[in-house]
Tab-separated table of C-alpha atoms in Angstrom:
chain	number	residue	atom	x	y	z
A	1	MET	CA	-0.035	-0.027	-0.117
A	2	ILE	CA	0.949	3.394	-0.875
A	3	LEU	CA	1.176	5.561	2.096
A	4	LYS	CA	0.961	9.705	1.779
A	5	GLY	CA	0.567	11.566	5.286
A	6	ALA	CA	0.138	15.057	5.888
A	7	GLN	CA	-0.782	17.359	9.141
A	8	ARG	CA	-3.265	19.522	8.096
A	9	GLY	CA	-6.141	22.254	9.390
A	10	HIS	CA	-9.388	23.724	8.261
A	11	ALA	CA	-11.939	20.776	9.676
A	12	LEU	CA	-14.547	21.829	7.531
A	13	HIS	CA	-12.328	21.472	4.219
A	14	LEU	CA	-11.084	18.797	5.184
A	15	ALA	CA	-14.350	16.308	5.937
A	16	ARG	CA	-15.813	18.192	2.857
A	17	HIS	CA	-12.903	16.186	1.375
A	18	LEU	CA	-13.671	13.155	3.002
A	19	LEU	CA	-17.067	13.062	3.021
A	20	ASN	CA	-17.053	14.149	-1.421
A	21	ASP	CA	-19.326	12.381	-3.089
A	22	ARG	CA	-19.480	14.208	-6.442
A	23	ASP	CA	-15.811	12.816	-7.165
A	24	ASN	CA	-16.115	9.697	-5.828
A	25	ASP	CA	-18.056	6.906	-6.938
A	26	PHE	CA	-19.087	5.528	-3.364
A	27	VAL	CA	-18.086	7.102	0.186
A	28	ASP	CA	-18.349	4.743	3.025
A	29	VAL	CA	-17.389	5.815	6.612
A	30	HIS	CA	-16.034	3.149	8.764
A	31	GLU	CA	-15.215	4.335	11.726
A	32	VAL	CA	-15.624	7.110	13.599
A	33	SER	CA	-13.591	6.441	16.952
A	34	GLY	CA	-12.884	8.104	20.259
A	35	PHE	CA	-14.693	11.470	19.638
A	36	LEU	CA	-18.281	12.752	21.496
A	37	CYS	CA	-19.864	12.969	18.270
A	38	ASP	CA	-20.455	10.196	15.379
A	39	ASP	CA	-20.047	11.470	12.171
A	40	VAL	CA	-16.745	12.537	10.508
A	41	THR	CA	-17.768	16.795	10.551
A	42	GLY	CA	-18.366	16.930	14.325
A	43	ALA	CA	-15.692	15.008	15.165
A	44	PHE	CA	-13.085	16.834	13.266
A	45	LYS	CA	-14.971	20.275	14.827
A	46	GLU	CA	-14.393	18.663	17.841
A	47	ILE	CA	-10.502	18.119	17.662
A	48	GLN	CA	-10.913	21.734	15.829
A	49	ALA	CA	-12.322	23.367	18.972
A	50	ILE	CA	-9.718	21.557	20.808
A	51	SER	CA	-6.959	22.321	19.599
A	52	LYS	CA	-8.310	26.632	20.725
A	53	GLY	CA	-6.427	25.449	23.756
A	54	THR	CA	-2.751	24.759	22.360
A	55	ARG	CA	-0.899	26.609	20.042
A	56	CYS	CA	-1.601	23.987	17.206
A	57	LYS	CA	-2.353	25.199	14.080
A	58	GLN	CA	-2.735	21.371	11.896
A	59	PRO	CA	-4.043	19.411	14.436
A	60	PHE	CA	-4.846	16.660	11.934
A	61	PHE	CA	-2.390	13.894	10.331
A	62	SER	CA	-4.236	13.018	7.453
A	63	VAL	CA	-3.264	9.637	5.692
A	64	SER	CA	-4.521	8.422	2.451
A	65	ILE	CA	-3.731	4.543	2.200
A	66	ASN	CA	-3.646	3.293	-1.498
A	67	PRO	CA	-3.815	-0.400	-1.939
A	68	PRO	CA	-2.693	-1.601	-5.472
A	69	ALA	CA	-5.237	-1.254	-8.234
A	70	ASP	CA	-5.598	-5.112	-9.107
A	71	VAL	CA	-6.048	-6.520	-5.675
A	72	SER	CA	-8.576	-7.380	-3.267
A	73	VAL	CA	-8.150	-5.315	-0.337
A	74	THR	CA	-10.302	-5.767	2.526
A	75	VAL	CA	-11.874	-3.380	5.841
A	76	GLU	CA	-9.581	-5.789	8.518
A	77	MET	CA	-6.991	-4.954	6.042
A	78	PHE	CA	-6.990	-1.679	5.548
A	79	GLU	CA	-7.503	-0.972	9.921
A	80	LYS	CA	-4.493	-2.854	10.203
A	81	ALA	CA	-2.727	-0.698	8.179
A	82	ALA	CA	-3.950	2.641	9.961
A	83	ASP	CA	-2.599	0.725	13.286
A	84	ARG	CA	0.407	0.394	12.068
A	85	ILE	CA	0.713	3.821	10.592
A	86	ALA	CA	-0.689	4.667	14.438
A	87	GLU	CA	1.956	2.655	16.431
A	88	ALA	CA	4.690	3.845	14.069
A	89	ASN	CA	3.694	7.428	15.191
A	90	GLY	CA	2.495	7.713	18.673
A	91	LEU	CA	-0.804	7.766	17.167
A	92	SER	CA	-2.140	4.445	19.175
A	93	GLU	CA	-4.994	6.115	21.559
A	94	GLN	CA	-5.667	8.832	19.969
A	95	PRO	CA	-9.080	9.603	18.198
A	96	ARG	CA	-9.237	8.976	14.356
A	97	ALA	CA	-11.272	8.419	11.784
A	98	ILE	CA	-11.490	6.235	8.704
A	99	VAL	CA	-13.326	6.437	5.660
A	100	LEU	CA	-13.429	4.484	2.817
A	101	HIS	CA	-13.394	6.111	-1.034
A	102	GLU	CA	-13.745	4.133	-4.554
A	103	LYS	CA	-12.122	5.780	-7.822
A	104	GLU	CA	-11.237	5.145	-11.065
A	105	GLY	CA	-12.017	1.135	-10.695
A	106	ARG	CA	-9.963	1.509	-7.193
A	107	ARG	CA	-10.673	1.475	-3.484
A	108	HIS	CA	-8.645	3.310	-0.589
A	109	ALA	CA	-8.633	4.764	2.359
A	110	HIS	CA	-8.841	7.855	4.205
A	111	VAL	CA	-7.240	7.644	8.126
A	112	VAL	CA	-7.675	10.745	10.096
A	113	TRP	CA	-6.257	11.567	13.490
A	114	SER	CA	-6.389	13.972	15.972
A	115	ARG	CA	-2.651	15.041	16.951
A	116	ILE	CA	-4.343	17.075	20.840
A	117	ASP	CA	-3.346	15.231	23.337
A	118	ALA	CA	-5.862	16.547	25.678
A	119	ALA	CA	-4.991	15.765	28.399
A	120	ASN	CA	-1.792	17.316	28.360
A	121	MET	CA	-3.390	19.662	25.746
A	122	THR	CA	-0.179	19.345	23.799
A	123	ALA	CA	0.276	17.985	20.286
A	124	ILE	CA	2.374	15.205	19.269
A	125	ASN	CA	5.229	15.591	17.262
A	126	LEU	CA	5.654	13.733	14.358
A	127	PRO	CA	8.981	13.552	13.264
A	128	HIS	CA	10.265	11.996	10.309
A	129	PHE	CA	6.347	10.649	9.466
A	130	LYS	CA	7.551	10.230	5.837
A	131	ASN	CA	10.291	7.719	6.789
A	132	LYS	CA	7.827	5.986	8.609
A	133	LEU	CA	5.449	5.821	6.499
A	134	GLN	CA	7.841	4.491	3.949
A	135	SER	CA	8.800	1.759	5.999
A	136	VAL	CA	5.192	0.602	7.197
A	137	SER	CA	4.240	0.444	3.859
A	138	ARG	CA	7.662	-1.223	2.529
A	139	ASP	CA	5.779	-3.601	5.440
A	140	LEU	CA	2.557	-4.497	3.551
A	141	TYR	CA	3.777	-5.212	0.551
A	142	TRP	CA	6.184	-7.629	1.741
A	143	GLU	CA	3.725	-8.946	4.400
A	144	TYR	CA	0.803	-9.233	1.461
A	145	GLN	CA	3.357	-10.459	-1.290
A	146	TRP	CA	2.495	-7.595	-3.859
A	147	LYS	CA	4.532	-6.432	-6.624
A	148	MET	CA	6.690	-3.731	-5.061
A	149	PRO	CA	6.816	-0.726	-6.939
A	150	ASN	CA	10.031	0.715	-8.153
A	151	GLY	CA	10.275	4.056	-6.622
A	152	LEU	CA	8.708	2.343	-2.619
A	153	ARG	CA	11.816	-0.436	-2.791
A	154	ASP	CA	14.694	2.256	-4.312
A	155	ARG	CA	14.116	5.484	-4.520
A	156	SER	CA	16.533	6.444	-7.270
A	157	LEU	CA	14.383	3.689	-9.507
A	158	LYS	CA	11.681	6.032	-9.000
A	159	SER	CA	10.152	6.756	-12.453
A	160	PRO	CA	9.771	10.388	-13.100
A	161	THR	CA	6.940	10.667	-14.946
A	162	ASN	CA	4.691	8.615	-11.705
A	163	VAL	CA	2.281	11.786	-11.551
A	164	THR	CA	1.351	11.302	-14.424
A	165	LEU	CA	1.302	7.967	-14.615
A	166	ALA	CA	2.488	7.762	-18.503
A	167	GLU	CA	4.362	9.780	-20.485
A	168	TRP	CA	3.196	10.457	-24.665
A	169	GLN	CA	5.994	9.856	-26.287
A	170	VAL	CA	7.231	13.363	-28.185
A	171	ALA	CA	6.394	13.706	-31.709
A	172	LYS	CA	8.822	11.667	-33.823
A	173	LYS	CA	10.349	13.452	-36.450
A	174	ARG	CA	9.008	12.454	-40.333
A	175	GLY	CA	12.085	11.613	-42.565
A	176	LYS	CA	12.102	12.609	-46.059
A	177	ASN	CA	13.477	10.032	-48.564
A	178	ALA	CA	14.212	12.047	-51.753
A	179	ILE	CA	13.600	9.460	-54.173
A	180	ASP	CA	10.576	9.352	-53.126
A	181	GLN	CA	9.608	12.791	-53.442
A	182	LYS	CA	11.123	12.639	-56.527
A	183	LYS	CA	8.992	10.290	-57.869
A	184	LEU	CA	5.686	12.134	-55.853
A	185	ILE	CA	6.361	15.397	-58.028
A	186	GLN	CA	7.052	13.393	-61.526
A	187	GLN	CA	4.006	11.896	-60.840
A	188	CYS	CA	2.254	14.959	-59.917
A	189	TRP	CA	4.031	16.003	-63.867
A	190	ALA	CA	2.500	13.419	-65.005
A	191	VAL	CA	-1.121	13.585	-64.775
A	192	SER	CA	-0.956	17.689	-65.475
A	193	ASP	CA	-1.040	18.933	-68.992
A	194	ASN	CA	-0.773	22.763	-67.957
A	195	LYS	CA	0.742	24.901	-64.843
A	196	THR	CA	-3.183	24.842	-63.579
A	197	SER	CA	-3.222	20.928	-62.955
A	198	PHE	CA	-0.323	20.979	-61.972
A	199	GLU	CA	-0.464	23.517	-59.226
A	200	GLU	CA	-3.579	21.351	-58.160
A	201	ALA	CA	-1.574	18.360	-58.288
A	202	LEU	CA	0.999	19.306	-55.699
A	203	ALA	CA	-1.001	21.474	-53.626
A	204	GLU	CA	-2.494	17.779	-52.905
A	205	HIS	CA	0.571	16.864	-51.635
A	206	GLY	CA	1.054	20.084	-49.606
A	207	TYR	CA	3.638	21.958	-52.319
A	208	LEU	CA	3.422	24.946	-54.339
A	209	LEU	CA	4.816	26.219	-57.219
A	210	ALA	CA	6.376	29.444	-57.516
A	211	ARG	CA	9.013	31.517	-59.001
A	212	GLY	CA	12.783	30.957	-58.019
A	213	ASP	CA	15.834	33.435	-58.193
A	214	ARG	CA	16.861	32.823	-61.370
A	215	ARG	CA	15.099	34.728	-64.551
A	216	ASN	CA	11.673	31.999	-65.543
A	217	SER	CA	12.728	29.217	-63.193
A	218	HIS	CA	10.625	27.164	-61.451
A	219	VAL	CA	10.694	26.030	-58.154
A	220	ILE	CA	8.335	23.660	-55.687
A	221	VAL	CA	8.385	24.961	-51.953
A	222	CYS	CA	7.793	21.816	-49.815
A	223	HIS	CA	5.376	22.769	-46.457
A	224	ASP	CA	8.361	22.241	-44.318
A	225	GLY	CA	10.255	24.377	-46.348
A	226	GLU	CA	13.044	23.470	-48.372
A	227	VAL	CA	13.036	24.132	-52.066
A	228	LEU	CA	13.277	22.018	-55.267
A	229	ALA	CA	13.767	22.966	-58.945
A	230	VAL	CA	11.131	21.383	-61.102
A	231	SER	CA	13.487	20.763	-63.767
A	232	ARG	CA	15.668	18.819	-61.397
A	233	ALA	CA	12.463	17.147	-59.693
A	234	THR	CA	11.058	16.047	-63.422
A	235	GLY	CA	14.422	15.022	-64.892
A	236	LEU	CA	13.450	18.098	-68.082
A	237	LYS	CA	15.392	20.915	-69.503
A	238	ALA	CA	14.148	23.682	-68.318
A	239	LYS	CA	12.629	24.620	-71.268
A	240	GLU	CA	10.474	21.840	-71.009
A	241	VAL	CA	8.880	22.746	-67.856
A	242	ARG	CA	8.422	26.617	-69.310
A	243	GLN	CA	6.707	25.018	-72.604
A	244	ARG	CA	4.120	23.930	-70.539
A	245	LEU	CA	4.276	26.043	-67.340
A	246	GLY	CA	5.017	29.348	-69.529
A	247	GLY	CA	5.834	32.480	-67.508
A	248	THR	CA	7.150	33.082	-63.882
A	249	VAL	CA	5.396	36.023	-63.706
A	250	ASN	CA	2.066	35.189	-61.811
A	251	LEU	CA	3.688	32.960	-59.362
A	252	PRO	CA	4.201	34.073	-55.880
A	253	SER	CA	7.766	34.466	-54.461
A	254	VAL	CA	9.549	31.768	-52.855
A	255	ASP	CA	8.943	34.029	-49.447
A	256	ASP	CA	5.531	34.446	-50.787
A	257	ALA	CA	5.416	30.881	-51.003
A	258	LYS	CA	6.561	30.646	-47.366
A	259	GLU	CA	4.609	32.873	-46.182
A	260	GLN	CA	1.268	30.862	-47.232
A	261	HIS	CA	2.785	27.826	-45.845
A	262	ALA	CA	2.474	29.214	-42.051
A	263	MET	CA	-1.176	30.513	-42.819
A	264	ASP	CA	-2.124	26.789	-44.361
A	265	ILE	CA	-0.070	25.126	-41.349
A	266	ARG	CA	-1.592	27.051	-38.408
A	267	GLN	CA	-5.185	26.566	-39.557
A	268	GLN	CA	-4.244	23.187	-40.188
A	269	PHE	CA	-3.296	22.254	-36.812
A	270	ALA	CA	-5.913	23.971	-35.521
A	271	ARG	CA	-8.365	22.428	-37.313
A	272	LEU	CA	-6.671	18.406	-36.286
A	273	ALA	CA	-6.374	20.124	-33.039
A	274	LYS	CA	-9.592	21.052	-32.488
A	275	ASP	CA	-11.420	17.399	-34.236
A	276	ALA	CA	-9.441	15.605	-32.385
A	277	LYS	CA	-10.813	17.292	-28.980
A	278	SER	CA	-13.959	17.187	-30.320
A	279	GLU	CA	-14.023	13.397	-30.882
A	280	LEU	CA	-11.874	12.857	-27.777
A	281	ASN	CA	-15.105	14.443	-25.678
A	282	GLN	CA	-17.489	12.603	-27.931
A	283	GLN	CA	-15.990	9.326	-26.840
A	284	LEU	CA	-15.729	10.269	-23.105
A	285	ALA	CA	-19.188	11.190	-23.358
A	286	ILE	CA	-20.185	7.827	-24.583
A	287	LEU	CA	-18.094	6.111	-21.741
A	288	ASN	CA	-18.633	8.653	-18.695
A	289	GLU	CA	-22.863	7.902	-19.056
A	290	LYS	CA	-22.334	4.137	-19.361
A	291	ARG	CA	-20.402	4.549	-16.008
A	292	ARG	CA	-23.318	6.872	-14.486
A	293	ILE	CA	-25.783	4.443	-14.877
A	294	LEU	CA	-22.742	1.739	-14.220
A	295	ILE	CA	-22.705	3.424	-10.596
A	296	ALA	CA	-26.604	4.080	-10.450
A	297	GLU	CA	-27.068	0.433	-10.800
A	298	GLN	CA	-24.255	-0.705	-8.424
A	299	LYS	CA	-25.783	1.659	-5.767
A	300	LYS	CA	-28.846	-0.320	-5.843
A	301	GLU	CA	-27.425	-3.638	-5.328
A	302	ARG	CA	-25.338	-2.173	-2.074
A	303	ASP	CA	-28.532	-0.932	-0.635
A	304	ILE	CA	-30.557	-4.308	-1.698
A	305	LEU	CA	-27.656	-5.891	0.227
A	306	ASP	CA	-27.409	-3.921	2.812
A	307	ASN	CA	-30.692	-3.851	3.759
A	308	GLY	CA	-30.838	-7.308	3.410
A	309	LEU	CA	-28.355	-7.917	5.528
A	310	SER	CA	-29.927	-5.603	8.450
A	311	ILE	CA	-32.761	-7.582	8.046
A	312	ARG	CA	-30.760	-10.923	8.649
A	313	TRP	CA	-28.933	-9.421	11.384
A	314	GLN	CA	-32.017	-8.313	13.102
A	315	GLN	CA	-33.803	-11.408	12.762
A	316	GLU	CA	-30.660	-13.364	14.129
A	317	SER	CA	-30.263	-10.985	17.201
A	318	LYS	CA	-33.438	-11.726	17.957
A	319	VAL	CA	-33.269	-15.545	17.789
A	320	ARG	CA	-30.073	-15.365	20.191
A	321	ALA	CA	-31.857	-13.165	22.569
A	322	THR	CA	-34.074	-16.234	22.758
A	323	ARG	CA	-32.374	-18.267	24.124
A	324	PHE	CA	-32.173	-15.426	27.637
A	325	LYS	CA	-35.137	-16.638	29.477
A	326	SER	CA	-37.046	-14.370	32.312
A	327	GLY	CA	-38.622	-15.100	35.841
A	328	LEU	CA	-37.613	-18.383	37.303
A	329	ALA	CA	-36.187	-19.775	34.647
A	330	GLY	CA	-33.940	-16.435	34.108
A	331	LEU	CA	-32.372	-17.193	37.203
A	332	TRP	CA	-32.577	-21.061	36.834
A	333	GLN	CA	-30.160	-20.068	33.979
A	334	LYS	CA	-28.195	-17.724	36.297
A	335	ILE	CA	-28.051	-19.948	38.905
A	336	THR	CA	-26.657	-22.849	36.926
A	337	GLY	CA	-24.072	-21.341	34.890
A	338	GLN	CA	-26.116	-21.417	31.336
A	339	THR	CA	-26.638	-17.447	30.832
A	340	LYS	CA	-22.770	-17.364	30.737
A	341	ALA	CA	-22.090	-20.548	28.095
A	342	ILE	CA	-25.202	-18.285	26.224
A	343	GLU	CA	-23.793	-15.136	26.009
A	344	HIS	CA	-20.469	-16.651	25.163
A	345	GLN	CA	-22.655	-18.515	22.388
A	346	ASN	CA	-23.820	-15.407	20.961
A	347	MET	CA	-20.693	-14.110	20.730
A	348	GLU	CA	-19.504	-16.095	18.894
A	349	GLU	CA	-22.408	-16.291	16.792
A	350	ALA	CA	-22.389	-12.649	16.428
A	351	HIS	CA	-19.063	-12.303	15.471
A	352	LYS	CA	-18.944	-15.451	12.829
A	353	ALA	CA	-22.136	-13.265	11.079
A	354	LEU	CA	-20.360	-10.213	11.350
A	355	GLN	CA	-17.218	-11.641	9.202
A	356	ARG	CA	-19.602	-13.314	7.462
A	357	ASP	CA	-21.378	-10.217	6.116
A	358	ARG	CA	-18.199	-8.167	5.602
A	359	VAL	CA	-17.728	-11.178	3.194
A	360	GLN	CA	-19.884	-11.023	1.792
A	361	ARG	CA	-20.058	-7.049	1.163
A	362	GLN	CA	-16.625	-7.466	0.763
A	363	GLN	CA	-17.587	-10.195	-2.604
A	364	LEU	CA	-19.863	-7.560	-3.838
A	365	ILE	CA	-17.820	-4.844	-3.612
A	366	ASP	CA	-15.257	-6.583	-5.682
A	367	ALA	CA	-17.047	-7.347	-8.436
A	368	GLN	CA	-18.741	-3.782	-8.629
A	369	LEU	CA	-14.640	-2.615	-8.568
A	370	ASN	CA	-13.990	-5.234	-11.521
A	371	GLU	CA	-16.975	-3.994	-14.014
A	372	ARG	CA	-16.254	0.011	-13.332
A	373	ARG	CA	-12.609	-1.057	-13.770
A	374	ASN	CA	-13.066	-2.009	-17.417
A	375	ILE	CA	-14.889	1.324	-18.320
A	376	ASP	CA	-12.594	2.876	-16.332
A	377	LYS	CA	-9.439	1.509	-18.427
A	378	GLN	CA	-11.022	2.515	-21.773
A	379	ARG	CA	-11.719	5.761	-20.221
A	380	THR	CA	-8.336	5.978	-19.493
A	381	ARG	CA	-6.514	4.713	-22.929
A	382	ASN	CA	-8.964	6.987	-24.950
A	383	ARG	CA	-7.911	10.139	-22.812
A	384	ARG	CA	-4.350	8.962	-23.471
A	385	GLN	CA	-4.597	8.554	-26.988
A	386	GLY	CA	-6.387	11.987	-27.599
A	387	ILE	CA	-3.562	14.053	-25.466
A	388	GLY	CA	-1.091	12.008	-27.353
A	389	LEU	CA	-2.742	12.787	-30.736
A	390	ILE	CA	-3.213	16.445	-29.923
A	391	ARG	CA	0.425	16.549	-28.358
A	392	ASP	CA	1.401	15.481	-31.490
A	393	ILE	CA	-0.191	17.985	-33.553
A	394	HIS	CA	1.333	21.136	-31.180
A	395	THR	CA	4.351	19.187	-32.047
A	396	ASP	CA	4.319	18.804	-35.591
A	397	HIS	CA	3.105	22.563	-36.176
A	398	ASN	CA	5.635	23.828	-34.047
A	399	ARG	CA	8.333	21.408	-36.050
A	400	LEU	CA	7.070	23.179	-39.322
A	401	LEU	CA	6.912	26.407	-38.186
A	402	THR	CA	10.366	26.165	-36.275
A	403	ILE	CA	12.191	25.338	-39.903
A	404	LEU	CA	10.018	27.710	-41.475
A	405	SER	CA	11.812	30.328	-39.202
A	406	GLN	CA	15.194	28.712	-40.025
A	407	GLU	CA	14.682	28.795	-43.156
A	408	ASN	CA	13.857	32.540	-42.906
A	409	SER	CA	17.259	33.526	-41.027
A	410	LYS	CA	18.749	31.748	-43.305
A	411	ILE	CA	17.952	34.276	-46.487
A	412	ARG	CA	18.081	37.311	-44.175
A	413	GLN	CA	22.077	36.282	-43.668
A	414	SER	CA	22.285	35.666	-46.994
A	415	ILE	CA	20.823	38.986	-48.523
A	416	LYS	CA	22.738	40.445	-45.481
A	417	ALA	CA	25.506	39.758	-46.678
A	418	GLU	CA	25.062	39.859	-50.797
A	419	HIS	CA	23.462	44.070	-50.080
A	420	PRO	CA	24.521	45.031	-46.593
A	421	ASN	CA	22.413	48.290	-47.351
A	422	LYS	CA	19.155	46.431	-48.201
A	423	THR	CA	16.548	44.967	-45.829
A	424	ALA	CA	15.567	41.904	-46.549
A	425	HIS	CA	11.599	41.029	-46.962
A	426	VAL	CA	10.957	37.780	-45.680
A	427	LEU	CA	8.438	35.915	-44.006
A	428	PRO	CA	7.977	37.329	-40.387
A	429	GLU	CA	8.732	35.338	-37.790
A	430	PRO	CA	6.120	32.498	-36.584
């Protein structure tokens, strides 16, 4: 179990957090012990009030107990972990509250102790509690034979991506094959018979036809700023290219073509990112609705089970109570020692009944967690895929704009070297 603890103040904020049934699928107040009040909010107010008699600003010690996602953890195991934590930090005699949460297909617990020693009106010091929690956590992993996280076994092995669970791969740079690129341009040339059709064929692959620096030369500007001569790419002479494409007066310059590419890139990637977010939201909306319906059905199942367990407990309690006789028969039971034997028998049967009910409830909880876990895994998978796609889109967008910016810098430097007193009119920095 991963244990995370903190000293805290603000009784009402802490109580609201523990009782928050909006962000948690199920909230179960398992234990409120050692307080005059029997509810979480009242108990925390009680601690806050007592702390006014001390200088303590953080009278609560709150610990979250997070077991592995794929194991079944009973309430007894959570209680045992809480007892270990209390013993390690000198809080065994202190009032505490245990609240169980179920969220994202996982079950975890929050335990809150009072740090205030009411008899001496002092706050219990908690030196090195993080190290102690880590030690208890290791012991619990070893005891239950769970696979221990690397970061818990050795701090140097802690994953830097542990907070987000899985970092998406940085967008891969797309390599270009010069041979395939020439073949593509040659195909565009083959399916066209004039300048207009050639421009349309190139545009389908993100290329723009432009005029080169040389007189009446035709060039192709790629979306990443690379400039290719049409004659070299097609393997034709410049004269043959001019015969089909005509003059270059009406063609954009290389700088204008790059500027057009930059505008297209911004618009295209903005559209792609919007589409990716829209698709992700649609997928999550469907899964969230399924999850909402499932949780509502599971709450009904738990209510039915709890009502059934309560009715059975009352019936069994009545049966146990009928064993005690009244009047002279009851007096005879006491004299002969039968009353003690019946009390002992009733206690054993009540304890077994309590354990039976807990097992039955735990089995239902485990089954429901498995049902929700399938949907939660799918939600997480879709969310990660969507975030990864959006990140890829932004990465490609930034990479292409960077390449265009670098090409512009080269042009500025070239013009400045040839004409020191001339201002270079090139594409603005993206």
